Tab-separated table of C-alpha atoms in Angstrom:
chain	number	residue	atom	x	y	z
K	1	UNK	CA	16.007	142.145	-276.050
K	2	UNK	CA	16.017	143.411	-272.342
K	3	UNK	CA	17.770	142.244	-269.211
K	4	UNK	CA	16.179	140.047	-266.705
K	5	UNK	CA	14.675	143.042	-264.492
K	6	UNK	CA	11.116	142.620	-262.673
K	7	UNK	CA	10.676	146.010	-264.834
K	8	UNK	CA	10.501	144.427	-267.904
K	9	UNK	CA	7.565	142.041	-267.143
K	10	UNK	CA	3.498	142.733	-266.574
K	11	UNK	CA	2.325	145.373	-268.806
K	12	UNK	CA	4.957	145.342	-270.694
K	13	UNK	CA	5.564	141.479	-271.240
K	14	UNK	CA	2.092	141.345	-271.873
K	15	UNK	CA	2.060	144.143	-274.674
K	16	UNK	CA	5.010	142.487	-276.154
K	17	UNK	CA	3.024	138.717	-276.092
K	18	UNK	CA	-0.450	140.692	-277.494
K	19	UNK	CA	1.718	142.313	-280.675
K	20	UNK	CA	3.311	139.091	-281.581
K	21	UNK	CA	6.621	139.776	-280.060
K	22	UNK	CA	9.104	137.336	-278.546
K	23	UNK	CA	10.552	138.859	-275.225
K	24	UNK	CA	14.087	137.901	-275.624
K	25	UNK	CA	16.676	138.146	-272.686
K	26	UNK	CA	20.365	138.647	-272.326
K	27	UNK	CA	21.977	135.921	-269.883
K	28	UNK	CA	21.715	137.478	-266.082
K	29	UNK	CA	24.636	139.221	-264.515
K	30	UNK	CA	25.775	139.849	-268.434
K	31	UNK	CA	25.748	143.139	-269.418
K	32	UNK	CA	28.715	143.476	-271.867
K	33	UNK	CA	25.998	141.523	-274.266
K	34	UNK	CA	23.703	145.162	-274.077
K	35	UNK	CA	26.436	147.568	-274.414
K	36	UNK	CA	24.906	149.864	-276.568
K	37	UNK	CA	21.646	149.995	-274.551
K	38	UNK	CA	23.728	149.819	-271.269
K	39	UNK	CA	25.571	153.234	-272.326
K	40	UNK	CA	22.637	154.902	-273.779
K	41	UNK	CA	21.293	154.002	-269.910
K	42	UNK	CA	24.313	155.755	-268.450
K	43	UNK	CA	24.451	158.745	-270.700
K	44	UNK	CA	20.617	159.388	-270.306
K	45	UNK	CA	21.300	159.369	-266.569
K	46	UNK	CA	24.109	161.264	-266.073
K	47	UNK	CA	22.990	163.746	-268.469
K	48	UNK	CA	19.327	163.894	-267.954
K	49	UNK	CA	17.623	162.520	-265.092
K	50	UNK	CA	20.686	163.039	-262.496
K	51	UNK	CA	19.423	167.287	-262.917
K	52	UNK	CA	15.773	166.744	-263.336
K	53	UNK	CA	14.669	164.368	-260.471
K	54	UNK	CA	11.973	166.901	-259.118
K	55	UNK	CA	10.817	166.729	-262.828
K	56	UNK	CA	10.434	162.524	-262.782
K	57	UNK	CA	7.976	162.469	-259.404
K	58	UNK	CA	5.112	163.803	-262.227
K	59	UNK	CA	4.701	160.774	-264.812
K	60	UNK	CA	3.319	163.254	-267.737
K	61	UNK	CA	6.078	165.732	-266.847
K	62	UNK	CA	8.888	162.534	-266.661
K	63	UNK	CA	7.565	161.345	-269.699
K	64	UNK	CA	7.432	164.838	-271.432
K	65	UNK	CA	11.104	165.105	-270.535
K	66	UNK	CA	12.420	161.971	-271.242
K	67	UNK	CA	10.574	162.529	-274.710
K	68	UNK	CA	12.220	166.158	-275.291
K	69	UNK	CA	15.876	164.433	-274.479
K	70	UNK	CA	15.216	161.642	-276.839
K	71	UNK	CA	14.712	163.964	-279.405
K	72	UNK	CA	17.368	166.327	-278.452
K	73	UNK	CA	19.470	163.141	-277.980
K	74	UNK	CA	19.220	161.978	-281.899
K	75	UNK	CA	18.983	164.984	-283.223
K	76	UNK	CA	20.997	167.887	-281.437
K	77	UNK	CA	23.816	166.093	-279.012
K	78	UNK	CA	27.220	165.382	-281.032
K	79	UNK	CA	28.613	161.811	-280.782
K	80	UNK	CA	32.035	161.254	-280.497
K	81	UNK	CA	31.579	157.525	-282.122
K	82	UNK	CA	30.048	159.803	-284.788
K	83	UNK	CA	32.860	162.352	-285.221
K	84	UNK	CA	31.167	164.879	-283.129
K	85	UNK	CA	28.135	164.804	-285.573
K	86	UNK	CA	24.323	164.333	-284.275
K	87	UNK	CA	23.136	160.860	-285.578
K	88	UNK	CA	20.869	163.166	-287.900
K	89	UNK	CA	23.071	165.252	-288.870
K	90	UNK	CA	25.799	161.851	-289.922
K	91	UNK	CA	22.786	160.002	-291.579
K	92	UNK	CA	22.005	163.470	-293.713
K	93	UNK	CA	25.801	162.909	-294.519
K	94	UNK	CA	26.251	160.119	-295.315
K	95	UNK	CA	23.269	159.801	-297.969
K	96	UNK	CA	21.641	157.364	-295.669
K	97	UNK	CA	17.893	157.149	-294.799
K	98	UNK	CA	16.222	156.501	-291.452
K	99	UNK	CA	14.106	153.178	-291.749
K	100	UNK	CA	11.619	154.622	-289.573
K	101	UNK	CA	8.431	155.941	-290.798
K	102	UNK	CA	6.566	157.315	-287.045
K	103	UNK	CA	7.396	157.377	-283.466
K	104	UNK	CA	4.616	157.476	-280.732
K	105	UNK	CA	5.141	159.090	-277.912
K	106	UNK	CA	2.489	159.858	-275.053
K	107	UNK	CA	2.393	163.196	-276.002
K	108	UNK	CA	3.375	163.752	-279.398
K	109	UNK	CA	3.459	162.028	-283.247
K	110	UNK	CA	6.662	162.811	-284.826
K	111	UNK	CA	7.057	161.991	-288.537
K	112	UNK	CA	10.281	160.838	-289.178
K	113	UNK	CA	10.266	161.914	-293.261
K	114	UNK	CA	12.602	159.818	-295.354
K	115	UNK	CA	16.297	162.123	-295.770
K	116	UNK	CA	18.092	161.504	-299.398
C-alpha cells in the first residue's frame, strides 16, 4: 500500500505488476490511513537524512546509508511504543520469531535466522 505520489509509479509500478503484486493506494490527501509508514517517514528524516544530505547526492553512498540506518533502526534504536527496547531486542523477549527469512539490499544479503 503506498500513497498516490508520481514516486511510486514506473519502475516501481511495473516491478510490482511483473511479481504479481496489486499496487494498492490509500485515498489522496489521507494520511492518518499510513500512520505507521508516515512516522517511520518522519523519524527516518529527522534522524537520518536531515544530517547526511551531502551523503544522499551519491545513489550507492544514499543507498549504503539508508541501508546501515535500517539496520541500526530495527536492531539498535530503542522504541518508546516498545518500552525503550529495539524491535529485536522485544521480539528476543517476548519468545517471538521474525517471519522473515532474507532481506536484499543493493549492497548486502542479510539472513534474518529464526530467534526462539
Amino acid at each position: 500500500q503506498s500513497d498516490n505520489g508520481s514516486e511510486n509509479l514506473g519502475v516501481f509500478d511495473r516491478q510490482l505488476e511483473a511479481d504479481g503484486i496489486p499496487h494498492l493506494f490509500i485515498y489522496p490527501r489521507c494520511p492518518q490511513i499510513n500512520t505507521f509508514i508516515e512516522r517511520y517517514n518522519r523519524t527516518i528524516q529527522e534522524e537520518c537524512l536531515d544530517y547526511h544530505l551531502d551523503e544522499l547526492i551519491n545513489l550507492k553512498q544514499g543507498n549504503q546509508l539508508l541501508v546501515d540506518w535500517n539496520i541500526y533502526y530495527n536492531t539498535k534504536r530503542r522504541h518508546h511504543s516498545l518500552g525503550l527496547k529495539s524491535p529485536i531486542d522485544y521480539l528476543i523477549e517476548q519468545g517471538g520469531m521474525s517471519h522473515k527469512s532474507l532481506t536484499y539490499t543493493l549492497h548486502r544479503l542479510f539472513v534474518q535466522i529464526p530467534l526462539y
